[in-house]
Coordinates of N, CA and C in Angstrom, one line a residue:
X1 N 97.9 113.5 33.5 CA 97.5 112.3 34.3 C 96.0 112.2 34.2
X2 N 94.9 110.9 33.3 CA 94.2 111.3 33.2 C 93.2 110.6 34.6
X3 N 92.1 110.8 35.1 CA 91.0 110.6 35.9 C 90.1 109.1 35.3
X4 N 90.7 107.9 36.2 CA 89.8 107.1 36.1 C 88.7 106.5 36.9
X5 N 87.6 106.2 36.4 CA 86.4 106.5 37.4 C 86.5 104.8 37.7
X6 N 86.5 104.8 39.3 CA 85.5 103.6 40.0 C 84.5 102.7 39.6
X7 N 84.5 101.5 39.0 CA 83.0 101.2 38.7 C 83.5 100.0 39.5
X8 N 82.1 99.3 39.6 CA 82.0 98.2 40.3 C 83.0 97.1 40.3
X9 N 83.3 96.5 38.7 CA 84.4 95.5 38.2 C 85.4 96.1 38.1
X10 N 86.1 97.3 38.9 CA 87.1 98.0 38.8 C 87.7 97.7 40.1
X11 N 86.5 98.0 41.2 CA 86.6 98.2 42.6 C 86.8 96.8 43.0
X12 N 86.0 95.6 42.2 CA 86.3 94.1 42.7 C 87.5 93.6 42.2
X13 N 88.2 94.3 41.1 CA 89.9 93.7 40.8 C 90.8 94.2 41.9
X14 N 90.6 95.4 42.2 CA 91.3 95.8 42.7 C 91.0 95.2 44.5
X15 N 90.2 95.1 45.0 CA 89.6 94.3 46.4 C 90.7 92.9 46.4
X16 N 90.3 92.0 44.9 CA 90.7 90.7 44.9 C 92.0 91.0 45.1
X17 N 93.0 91.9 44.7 CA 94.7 92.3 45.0 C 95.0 92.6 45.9
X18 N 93.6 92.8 47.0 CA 94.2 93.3 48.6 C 94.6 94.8 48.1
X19 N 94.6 95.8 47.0 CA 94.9 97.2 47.0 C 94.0 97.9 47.9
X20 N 94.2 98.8 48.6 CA 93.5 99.4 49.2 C 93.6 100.9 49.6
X21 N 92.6 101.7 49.3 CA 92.8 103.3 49.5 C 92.4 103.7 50.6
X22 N 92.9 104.8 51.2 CA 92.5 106.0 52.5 C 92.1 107.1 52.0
X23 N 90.9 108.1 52.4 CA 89.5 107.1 52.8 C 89.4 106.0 51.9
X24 N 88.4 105.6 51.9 CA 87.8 104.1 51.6 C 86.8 105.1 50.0
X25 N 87.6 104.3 49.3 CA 86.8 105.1 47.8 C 85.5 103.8 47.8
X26 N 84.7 104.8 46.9 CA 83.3 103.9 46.6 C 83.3 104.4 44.8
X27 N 82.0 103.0 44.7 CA 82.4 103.2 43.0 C 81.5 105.0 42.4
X28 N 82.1 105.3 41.8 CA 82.1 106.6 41.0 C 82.5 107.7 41.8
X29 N 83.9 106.9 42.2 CA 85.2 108.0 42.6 C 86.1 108.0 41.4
X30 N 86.8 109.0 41.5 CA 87.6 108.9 40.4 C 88.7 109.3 41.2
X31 N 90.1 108.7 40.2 CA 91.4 108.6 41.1 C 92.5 109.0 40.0
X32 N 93.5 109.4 40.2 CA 94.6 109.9 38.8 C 95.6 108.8 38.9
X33 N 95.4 108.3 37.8 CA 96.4 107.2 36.9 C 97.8 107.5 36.4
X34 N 98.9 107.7 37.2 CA 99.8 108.4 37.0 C 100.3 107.5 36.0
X35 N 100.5 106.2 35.6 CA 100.7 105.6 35.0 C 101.6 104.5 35.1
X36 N 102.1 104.8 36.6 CA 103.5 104.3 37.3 C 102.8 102.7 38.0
X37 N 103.7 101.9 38.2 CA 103.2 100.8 38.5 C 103.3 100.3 40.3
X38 N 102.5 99.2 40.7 CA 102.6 99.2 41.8 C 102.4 97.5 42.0
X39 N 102.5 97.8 43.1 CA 102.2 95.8 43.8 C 101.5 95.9 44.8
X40 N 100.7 94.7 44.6 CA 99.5 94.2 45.3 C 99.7 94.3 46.9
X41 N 98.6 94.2 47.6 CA 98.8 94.3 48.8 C 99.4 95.8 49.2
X42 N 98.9 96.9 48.8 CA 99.5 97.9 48.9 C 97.9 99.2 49.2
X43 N 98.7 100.2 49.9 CA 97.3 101.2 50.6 C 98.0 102.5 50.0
X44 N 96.7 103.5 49.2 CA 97.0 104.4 48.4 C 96.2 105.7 49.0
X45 N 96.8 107.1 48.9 CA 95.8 108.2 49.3 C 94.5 108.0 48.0
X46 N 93.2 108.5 48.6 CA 92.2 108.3 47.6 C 92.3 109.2 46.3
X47 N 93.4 109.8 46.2 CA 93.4 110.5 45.2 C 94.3 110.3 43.6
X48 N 94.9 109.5 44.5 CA 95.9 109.4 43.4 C 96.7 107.7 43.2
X49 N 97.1 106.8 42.2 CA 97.8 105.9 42.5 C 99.2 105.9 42.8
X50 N 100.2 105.6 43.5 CA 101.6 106.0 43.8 C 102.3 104.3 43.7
X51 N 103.3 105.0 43.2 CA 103.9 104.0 42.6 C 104.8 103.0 44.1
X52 N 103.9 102.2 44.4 CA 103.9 101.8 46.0 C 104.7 99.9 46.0
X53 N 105.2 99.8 47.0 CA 105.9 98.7 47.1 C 104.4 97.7 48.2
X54 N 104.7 96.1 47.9 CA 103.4 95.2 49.2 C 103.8 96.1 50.2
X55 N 102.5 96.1 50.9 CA 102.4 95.8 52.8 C 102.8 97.7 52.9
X56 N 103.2 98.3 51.5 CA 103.4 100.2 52.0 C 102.0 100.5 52.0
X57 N 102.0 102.1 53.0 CA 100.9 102.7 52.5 C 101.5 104.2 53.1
X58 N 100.5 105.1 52.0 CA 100.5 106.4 52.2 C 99.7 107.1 52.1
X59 N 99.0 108.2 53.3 CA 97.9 109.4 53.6 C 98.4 109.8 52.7
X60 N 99.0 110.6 51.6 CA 99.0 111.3 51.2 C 99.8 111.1 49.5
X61 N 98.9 111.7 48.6 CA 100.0 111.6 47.6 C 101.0 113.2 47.3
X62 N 102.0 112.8 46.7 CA 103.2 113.7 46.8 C 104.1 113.2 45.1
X63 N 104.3 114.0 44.1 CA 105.2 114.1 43.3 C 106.2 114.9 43.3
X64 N 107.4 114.6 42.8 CA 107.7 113.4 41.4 C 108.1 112.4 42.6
X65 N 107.5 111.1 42.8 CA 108.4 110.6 43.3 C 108.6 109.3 42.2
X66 N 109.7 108.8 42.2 CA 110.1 107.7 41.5 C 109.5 106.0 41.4
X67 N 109.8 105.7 43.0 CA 109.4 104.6 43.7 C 109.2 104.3 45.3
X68 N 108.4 103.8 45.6 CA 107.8 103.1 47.2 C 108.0 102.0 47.4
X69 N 109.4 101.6 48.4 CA 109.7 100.0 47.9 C 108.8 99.5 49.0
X70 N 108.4 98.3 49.9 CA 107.6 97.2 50.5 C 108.2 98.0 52.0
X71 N 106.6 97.3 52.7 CA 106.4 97.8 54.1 C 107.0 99.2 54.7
X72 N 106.7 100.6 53.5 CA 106.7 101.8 54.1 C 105.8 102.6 54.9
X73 N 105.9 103.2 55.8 CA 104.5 104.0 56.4 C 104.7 105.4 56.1
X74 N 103.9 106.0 55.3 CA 104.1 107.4 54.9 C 102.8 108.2 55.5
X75 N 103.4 109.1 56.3 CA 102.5 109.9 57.1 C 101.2 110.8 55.8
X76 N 100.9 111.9 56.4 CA 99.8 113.1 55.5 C 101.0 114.7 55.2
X77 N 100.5 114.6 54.1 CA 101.2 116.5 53.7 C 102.3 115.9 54.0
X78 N 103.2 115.7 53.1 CA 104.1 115.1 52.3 C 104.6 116.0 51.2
X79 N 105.7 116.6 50.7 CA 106.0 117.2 50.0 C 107.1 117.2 49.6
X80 N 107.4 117.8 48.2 CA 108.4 117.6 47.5 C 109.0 118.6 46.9
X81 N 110.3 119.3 47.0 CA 110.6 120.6 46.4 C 110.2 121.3 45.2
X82 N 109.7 122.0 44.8 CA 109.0 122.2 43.1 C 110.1 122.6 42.7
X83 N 110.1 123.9 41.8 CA 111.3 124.2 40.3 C 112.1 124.6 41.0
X84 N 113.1 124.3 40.4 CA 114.5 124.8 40.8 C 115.1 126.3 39.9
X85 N 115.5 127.0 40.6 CA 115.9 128.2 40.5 C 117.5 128.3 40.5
X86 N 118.3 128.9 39.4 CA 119.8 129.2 39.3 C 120.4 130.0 40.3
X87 N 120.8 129.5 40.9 CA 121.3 130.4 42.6 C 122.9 131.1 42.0
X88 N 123.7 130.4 40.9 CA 124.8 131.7 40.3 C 124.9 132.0 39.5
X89 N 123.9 132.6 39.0 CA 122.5 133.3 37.9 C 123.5 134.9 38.5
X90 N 123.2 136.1 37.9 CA 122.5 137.6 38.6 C 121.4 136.8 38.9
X91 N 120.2 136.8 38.7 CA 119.4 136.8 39.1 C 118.6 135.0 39.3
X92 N 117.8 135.1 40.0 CA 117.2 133.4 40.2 C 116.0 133.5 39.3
X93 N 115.5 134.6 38.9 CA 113.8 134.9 38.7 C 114.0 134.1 37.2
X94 N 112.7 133.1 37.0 CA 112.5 132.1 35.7 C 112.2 133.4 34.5
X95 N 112.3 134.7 34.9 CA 112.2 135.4 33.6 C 112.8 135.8 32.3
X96 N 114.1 135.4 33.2 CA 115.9 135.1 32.1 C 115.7 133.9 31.8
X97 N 114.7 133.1 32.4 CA 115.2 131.1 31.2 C 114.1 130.6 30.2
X98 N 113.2 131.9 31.3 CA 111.7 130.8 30.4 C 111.2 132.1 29.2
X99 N 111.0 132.0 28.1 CA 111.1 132.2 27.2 C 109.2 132.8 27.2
X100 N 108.9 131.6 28.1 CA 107.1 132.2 27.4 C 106.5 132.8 28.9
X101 N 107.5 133.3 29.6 CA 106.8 134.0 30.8 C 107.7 135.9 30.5
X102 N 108.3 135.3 29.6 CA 109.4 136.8 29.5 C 108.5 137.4 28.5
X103 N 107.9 136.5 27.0 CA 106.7 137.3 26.4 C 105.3 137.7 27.4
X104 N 104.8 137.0 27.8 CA 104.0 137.3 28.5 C 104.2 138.6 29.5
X105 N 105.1 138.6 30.0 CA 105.3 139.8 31.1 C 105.8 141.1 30.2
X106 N 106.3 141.1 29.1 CA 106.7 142.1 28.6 C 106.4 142.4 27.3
X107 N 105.3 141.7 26.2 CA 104.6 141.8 25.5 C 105.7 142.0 24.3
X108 N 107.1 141.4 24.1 CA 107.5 140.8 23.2 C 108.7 140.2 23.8
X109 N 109.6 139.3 22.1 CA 110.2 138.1 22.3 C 111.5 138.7 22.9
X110 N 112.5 138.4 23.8 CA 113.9 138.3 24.1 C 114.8 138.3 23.0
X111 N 115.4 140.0 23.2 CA 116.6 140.1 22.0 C 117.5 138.9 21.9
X112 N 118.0 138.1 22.9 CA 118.9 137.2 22.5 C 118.3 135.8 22.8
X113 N 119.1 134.8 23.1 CA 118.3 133.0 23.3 C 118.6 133.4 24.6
X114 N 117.8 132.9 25.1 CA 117.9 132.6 26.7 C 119.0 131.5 27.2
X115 N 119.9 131.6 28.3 CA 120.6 130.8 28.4 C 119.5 129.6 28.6
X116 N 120.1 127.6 28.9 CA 119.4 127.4 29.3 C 119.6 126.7 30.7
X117 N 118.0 126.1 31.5 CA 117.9 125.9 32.8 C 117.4 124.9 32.8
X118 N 117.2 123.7 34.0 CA 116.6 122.6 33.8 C 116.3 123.2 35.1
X119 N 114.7 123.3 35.1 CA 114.0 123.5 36.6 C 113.1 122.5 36.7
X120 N 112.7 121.6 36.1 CA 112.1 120.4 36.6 C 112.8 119.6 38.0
X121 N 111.5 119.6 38.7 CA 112.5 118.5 40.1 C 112.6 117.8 39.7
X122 N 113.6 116.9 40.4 CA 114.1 115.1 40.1 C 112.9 114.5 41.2
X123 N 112.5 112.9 40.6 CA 112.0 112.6 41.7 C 112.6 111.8 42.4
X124 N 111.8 111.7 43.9 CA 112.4 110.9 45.0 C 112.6 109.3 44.9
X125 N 113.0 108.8 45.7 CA 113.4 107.4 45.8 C 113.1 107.2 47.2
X126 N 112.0 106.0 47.5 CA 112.0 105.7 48.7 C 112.4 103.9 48.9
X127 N 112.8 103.7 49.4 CA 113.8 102.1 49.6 C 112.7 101.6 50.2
X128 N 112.9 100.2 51.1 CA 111.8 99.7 52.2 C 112.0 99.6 53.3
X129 N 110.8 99.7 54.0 CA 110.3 99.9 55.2 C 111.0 101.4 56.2
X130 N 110.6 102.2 55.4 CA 111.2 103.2 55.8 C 109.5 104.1 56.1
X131 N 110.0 104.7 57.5 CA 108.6 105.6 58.2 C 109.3 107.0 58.1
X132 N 107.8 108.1 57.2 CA 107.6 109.3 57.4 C 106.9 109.5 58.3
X133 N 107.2 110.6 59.2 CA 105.9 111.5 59.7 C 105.3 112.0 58.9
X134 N 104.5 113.0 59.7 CA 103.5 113.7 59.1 C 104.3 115.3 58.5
X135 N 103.7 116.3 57.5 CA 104.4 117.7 56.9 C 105.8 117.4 57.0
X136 N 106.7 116.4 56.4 CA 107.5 116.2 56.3 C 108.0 116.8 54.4
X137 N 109.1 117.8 54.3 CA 109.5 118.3 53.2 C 110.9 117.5 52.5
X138 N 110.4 117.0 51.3 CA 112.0 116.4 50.7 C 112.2 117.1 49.7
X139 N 114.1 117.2 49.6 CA 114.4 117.9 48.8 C 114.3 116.9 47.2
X140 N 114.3 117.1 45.8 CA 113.5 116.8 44.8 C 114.9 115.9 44.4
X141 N 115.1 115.0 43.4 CA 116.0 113.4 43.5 C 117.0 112.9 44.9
X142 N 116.2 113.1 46.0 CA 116.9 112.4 46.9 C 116.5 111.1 47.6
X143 N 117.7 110.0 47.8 CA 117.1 109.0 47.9 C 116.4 108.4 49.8
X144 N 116.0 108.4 50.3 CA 115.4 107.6 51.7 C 115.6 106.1 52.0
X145 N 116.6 105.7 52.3 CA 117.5 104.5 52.4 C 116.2 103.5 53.5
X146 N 116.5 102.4 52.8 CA 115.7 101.0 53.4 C 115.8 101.6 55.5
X147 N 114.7 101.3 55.7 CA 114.8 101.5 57.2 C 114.7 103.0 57.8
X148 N 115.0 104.2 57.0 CA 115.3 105.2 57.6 C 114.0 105.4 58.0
X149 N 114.1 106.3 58.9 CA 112.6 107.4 59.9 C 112.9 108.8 59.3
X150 N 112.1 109.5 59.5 CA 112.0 110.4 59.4 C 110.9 111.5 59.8
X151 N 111.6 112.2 61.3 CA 110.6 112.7 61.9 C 109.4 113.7 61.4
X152 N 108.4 113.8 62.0 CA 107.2 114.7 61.8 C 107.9 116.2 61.3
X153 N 108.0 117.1 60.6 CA 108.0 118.2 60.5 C 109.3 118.4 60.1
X154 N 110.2 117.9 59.9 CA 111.4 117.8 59.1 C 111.5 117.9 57.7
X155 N 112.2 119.2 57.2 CA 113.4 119.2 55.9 C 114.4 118.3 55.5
X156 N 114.3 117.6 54.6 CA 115.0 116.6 54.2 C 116.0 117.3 52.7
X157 N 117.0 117.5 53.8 CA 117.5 118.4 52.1 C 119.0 117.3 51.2
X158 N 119.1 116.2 52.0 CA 120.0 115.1 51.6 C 119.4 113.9 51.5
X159 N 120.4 112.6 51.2 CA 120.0 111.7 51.0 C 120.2 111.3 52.5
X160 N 119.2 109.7 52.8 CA 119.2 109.2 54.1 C 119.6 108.1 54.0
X161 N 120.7 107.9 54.9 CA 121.7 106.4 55.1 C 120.4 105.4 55.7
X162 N 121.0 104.4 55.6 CA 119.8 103.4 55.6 C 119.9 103.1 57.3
X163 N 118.7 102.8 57.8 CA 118.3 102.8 59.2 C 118.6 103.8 59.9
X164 N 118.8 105.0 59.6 CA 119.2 106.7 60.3 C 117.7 107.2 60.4
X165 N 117.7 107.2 61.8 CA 116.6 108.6 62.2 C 117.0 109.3 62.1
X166 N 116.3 110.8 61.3 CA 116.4 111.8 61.3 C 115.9 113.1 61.3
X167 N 115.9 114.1 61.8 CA 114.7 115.1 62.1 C 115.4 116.7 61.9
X168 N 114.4 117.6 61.7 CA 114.7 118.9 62.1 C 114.4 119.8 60.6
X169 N 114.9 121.0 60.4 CA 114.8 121.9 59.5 C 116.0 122.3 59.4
X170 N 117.1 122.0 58.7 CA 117.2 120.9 58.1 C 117.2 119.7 58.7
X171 N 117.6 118.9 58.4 CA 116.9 117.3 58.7 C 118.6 117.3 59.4
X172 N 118.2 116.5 60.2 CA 119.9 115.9 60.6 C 120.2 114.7 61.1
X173 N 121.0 114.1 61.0 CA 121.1 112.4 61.9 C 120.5 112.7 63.0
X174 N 120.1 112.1 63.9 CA 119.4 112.0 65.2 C 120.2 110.5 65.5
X175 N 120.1 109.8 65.2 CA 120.9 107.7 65.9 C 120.6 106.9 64.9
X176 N 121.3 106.0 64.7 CA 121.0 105.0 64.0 C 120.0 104.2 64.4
X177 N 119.3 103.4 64.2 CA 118.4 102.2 64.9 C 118.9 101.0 65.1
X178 N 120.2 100.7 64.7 CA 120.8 99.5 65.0 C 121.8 99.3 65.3
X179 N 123.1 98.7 65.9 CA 124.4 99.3 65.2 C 124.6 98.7 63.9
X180 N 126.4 99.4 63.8 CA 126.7 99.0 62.5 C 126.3 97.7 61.7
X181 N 126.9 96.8 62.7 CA 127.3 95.2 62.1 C 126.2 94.5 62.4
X182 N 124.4 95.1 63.2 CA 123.3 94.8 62.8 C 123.0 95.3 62.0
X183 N 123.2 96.6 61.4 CA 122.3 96.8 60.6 C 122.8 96.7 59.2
X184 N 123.7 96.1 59.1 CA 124.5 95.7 57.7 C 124.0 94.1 57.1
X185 N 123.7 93.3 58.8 CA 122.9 91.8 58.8 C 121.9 92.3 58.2
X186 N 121.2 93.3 58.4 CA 119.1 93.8 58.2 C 119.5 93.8 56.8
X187 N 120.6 94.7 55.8 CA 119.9 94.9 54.6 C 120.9 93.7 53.7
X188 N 122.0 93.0 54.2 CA 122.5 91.7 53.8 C 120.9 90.5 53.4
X189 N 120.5 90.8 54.9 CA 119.2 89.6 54.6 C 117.8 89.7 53.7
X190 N 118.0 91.3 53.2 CA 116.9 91.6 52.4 C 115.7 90.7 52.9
X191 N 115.3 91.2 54.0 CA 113.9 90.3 54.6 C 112.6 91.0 53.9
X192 N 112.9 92.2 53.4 CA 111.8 92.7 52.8 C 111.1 91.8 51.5
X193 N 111.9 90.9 51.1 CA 111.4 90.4 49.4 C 110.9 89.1 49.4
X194 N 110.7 88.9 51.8 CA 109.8 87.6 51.4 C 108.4 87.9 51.7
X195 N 107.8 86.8 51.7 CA 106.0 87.3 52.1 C 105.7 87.7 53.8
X196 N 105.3 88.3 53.9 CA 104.7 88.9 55.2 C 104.4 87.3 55.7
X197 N 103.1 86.7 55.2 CA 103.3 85.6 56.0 C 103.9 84.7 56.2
X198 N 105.0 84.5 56.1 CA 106.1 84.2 56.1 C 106.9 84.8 57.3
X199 N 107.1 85.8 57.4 CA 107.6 86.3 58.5 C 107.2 86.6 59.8
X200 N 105.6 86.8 59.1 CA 105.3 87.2 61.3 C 105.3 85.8 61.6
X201 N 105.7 84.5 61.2 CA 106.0 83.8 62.2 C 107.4 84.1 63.3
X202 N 108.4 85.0 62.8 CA 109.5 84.7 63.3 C 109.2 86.0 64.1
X203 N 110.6 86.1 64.9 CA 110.2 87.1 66.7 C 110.7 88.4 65.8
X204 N 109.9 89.2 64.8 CA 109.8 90.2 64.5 C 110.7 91.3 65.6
X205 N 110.4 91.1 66.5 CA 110.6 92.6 67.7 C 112.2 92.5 68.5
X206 N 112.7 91.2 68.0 CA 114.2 90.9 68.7 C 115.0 90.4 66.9
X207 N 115.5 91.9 66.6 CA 116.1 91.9 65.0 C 117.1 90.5 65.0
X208 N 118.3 90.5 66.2 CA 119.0 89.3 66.2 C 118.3 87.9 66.2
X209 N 117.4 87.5 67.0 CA 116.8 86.3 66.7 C 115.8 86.5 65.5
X210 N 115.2 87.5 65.3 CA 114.7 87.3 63.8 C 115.6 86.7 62.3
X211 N 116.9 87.6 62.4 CA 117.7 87.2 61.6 C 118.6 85.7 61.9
X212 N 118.0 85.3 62.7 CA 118.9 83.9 62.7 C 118.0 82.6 62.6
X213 N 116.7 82.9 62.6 CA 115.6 82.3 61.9 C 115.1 81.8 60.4
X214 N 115.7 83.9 59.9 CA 115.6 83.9 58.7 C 116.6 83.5 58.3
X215 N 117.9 83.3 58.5 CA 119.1 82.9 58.4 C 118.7 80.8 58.4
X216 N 118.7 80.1 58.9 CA 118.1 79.4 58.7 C 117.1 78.8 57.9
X217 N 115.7 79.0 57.5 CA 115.1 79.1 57.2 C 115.4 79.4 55.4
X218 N 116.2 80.6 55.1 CA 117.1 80.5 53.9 C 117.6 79.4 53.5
X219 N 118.3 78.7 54.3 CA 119.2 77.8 54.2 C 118.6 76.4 54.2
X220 N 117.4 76.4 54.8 CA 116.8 74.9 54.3 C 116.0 75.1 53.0
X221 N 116.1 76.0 52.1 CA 115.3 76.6 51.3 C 113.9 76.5 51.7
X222 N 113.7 77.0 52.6 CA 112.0 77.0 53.5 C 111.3 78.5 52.9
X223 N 112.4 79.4 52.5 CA 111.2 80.6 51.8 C 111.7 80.7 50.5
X224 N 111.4 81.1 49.7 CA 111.6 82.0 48.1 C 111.2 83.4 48.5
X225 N 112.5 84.2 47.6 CA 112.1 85.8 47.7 C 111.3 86.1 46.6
X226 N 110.5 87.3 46.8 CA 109.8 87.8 45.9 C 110.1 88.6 45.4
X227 N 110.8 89.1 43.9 CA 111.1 89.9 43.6 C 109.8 91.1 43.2
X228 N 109.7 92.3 43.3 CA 108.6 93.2 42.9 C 107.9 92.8 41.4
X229 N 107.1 92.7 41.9 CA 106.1 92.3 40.8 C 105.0 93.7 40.7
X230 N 104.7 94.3 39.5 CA 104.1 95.7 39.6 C 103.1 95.4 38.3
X231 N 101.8 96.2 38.4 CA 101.2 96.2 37.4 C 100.9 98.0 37.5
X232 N 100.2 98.2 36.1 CA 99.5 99.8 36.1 C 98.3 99.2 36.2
X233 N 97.7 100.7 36.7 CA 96.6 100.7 37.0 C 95.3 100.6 35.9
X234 N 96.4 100.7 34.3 CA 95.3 100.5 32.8 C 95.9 99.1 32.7
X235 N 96.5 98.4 33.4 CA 96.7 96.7 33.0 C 95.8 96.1 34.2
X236 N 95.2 96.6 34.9 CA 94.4 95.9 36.2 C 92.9 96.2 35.1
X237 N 93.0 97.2 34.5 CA 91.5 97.5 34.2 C 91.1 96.5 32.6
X238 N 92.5 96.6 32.1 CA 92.4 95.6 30.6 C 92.4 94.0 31.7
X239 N 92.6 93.5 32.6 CA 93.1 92.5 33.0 C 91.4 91.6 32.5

């Protein structure tokens, strides 16, 4: 991932898209260009670009993750399980798979082929408008369903049903945030894929009258959805 530096006409393309980092980068910072794409109106740790959905933002950068869909809040120290280890192996130790740590440690090649291991993590999937706390641990291709929470200091070693709080070490359901047959209207209406302004007109804080506004309002064709629109961060700089 290579290091691209801040210059002035870097920092004003990226201003005009409403992108925005935490802290507040200044020109001749440099930032890692993972290469993954993102959409506008979106807030990035100063270190890294994350492949982020509008109106998300994240303290903290965390790999592999896949995607950040629209209006997430992602707390700080965020993490992601690293290599995976053969648990019905004899043994779990990478000295039986990896070929160039078995020379190294023993100053020649392995009489036979090494079985083989895929210890690369998978990366994560995050849906929309889903809130992390803070030192929150995910287990490596699991996905975090549209709406889910997920408390401060919790192991996430499954996938999270959509609008499920969940907490602990391991992580566990804690309540849903809606019931059923609301919270099936929430991801039916896909309200995430219109424009923010667009929506804080409607009573955001009461989900049933919001959805019956947006229910409406569909129906006089009064919004158009947005589908994700993403650029890289070497297509903002060729722009």
């Amino acid at each position: 991932m290579p290091d691209v530096l801040i210059t002035k006409g870097l920092r004003a393309k990226l201003k005009e898209r409403n992108i925005m980092f935490f802290p507040r980068m200044k020109v001749g910072h440099t930032i890692r260009d993972t290469g993954q794409g993102f959409e506008q109106a979106s807030q990035h740790p100063a270190d890294q670009i994350m492949p982020m959905g509008s109106y998300s933002y994240s303290l903290c950068s965390f790999a592999p993750c896949a995607s950040i869909g629209r209006f997430c809040s992602i707390g700080q120290n965020i993490k992601v399980f690293g290599a995976k280890h053969p648990l019905d192996w004899v043994s779990s130790s990478p000295v039986f798979y990896r070929r160039r740590r078995f020379v190294k440690l023993t100053s020649q090649p392995p009489a036979t082929p090494m079985p083989p291991h895929i210890s690369a993590p998978l990366p994560v999937v995050i849906e929309n408008d889903v809130w992390i706390g803070d030192n929150v641990i995910l287990r490596d291709g699991i996905t975090i369903s549209t709406g889910a929470v997920i408390a401060a200091g919790s192991v996430v070693t499954h996938d999270v049903a959509p609008y499920m709080i969940v907490g602990g070490a391991p992580a566990k359901a804690i309540r849903s945030r809606f019931p059923d047959a609301l919270r099936d209207a929430m991801l039916d209406s896909e309200w995430w894929l219109y424009n923010v302004t667009e929506l804080q007109s409607l009573p955001i804080s009461e989900p049933m009258a919001f959805l019956d506004r947006l229910g409406d309002l569909i129906h006089k064709n009064a919004l158009m959805k947005r589908t994700r629109k993403e650029m890289t961060l070497q297509e903002l700089i060729d722009a």
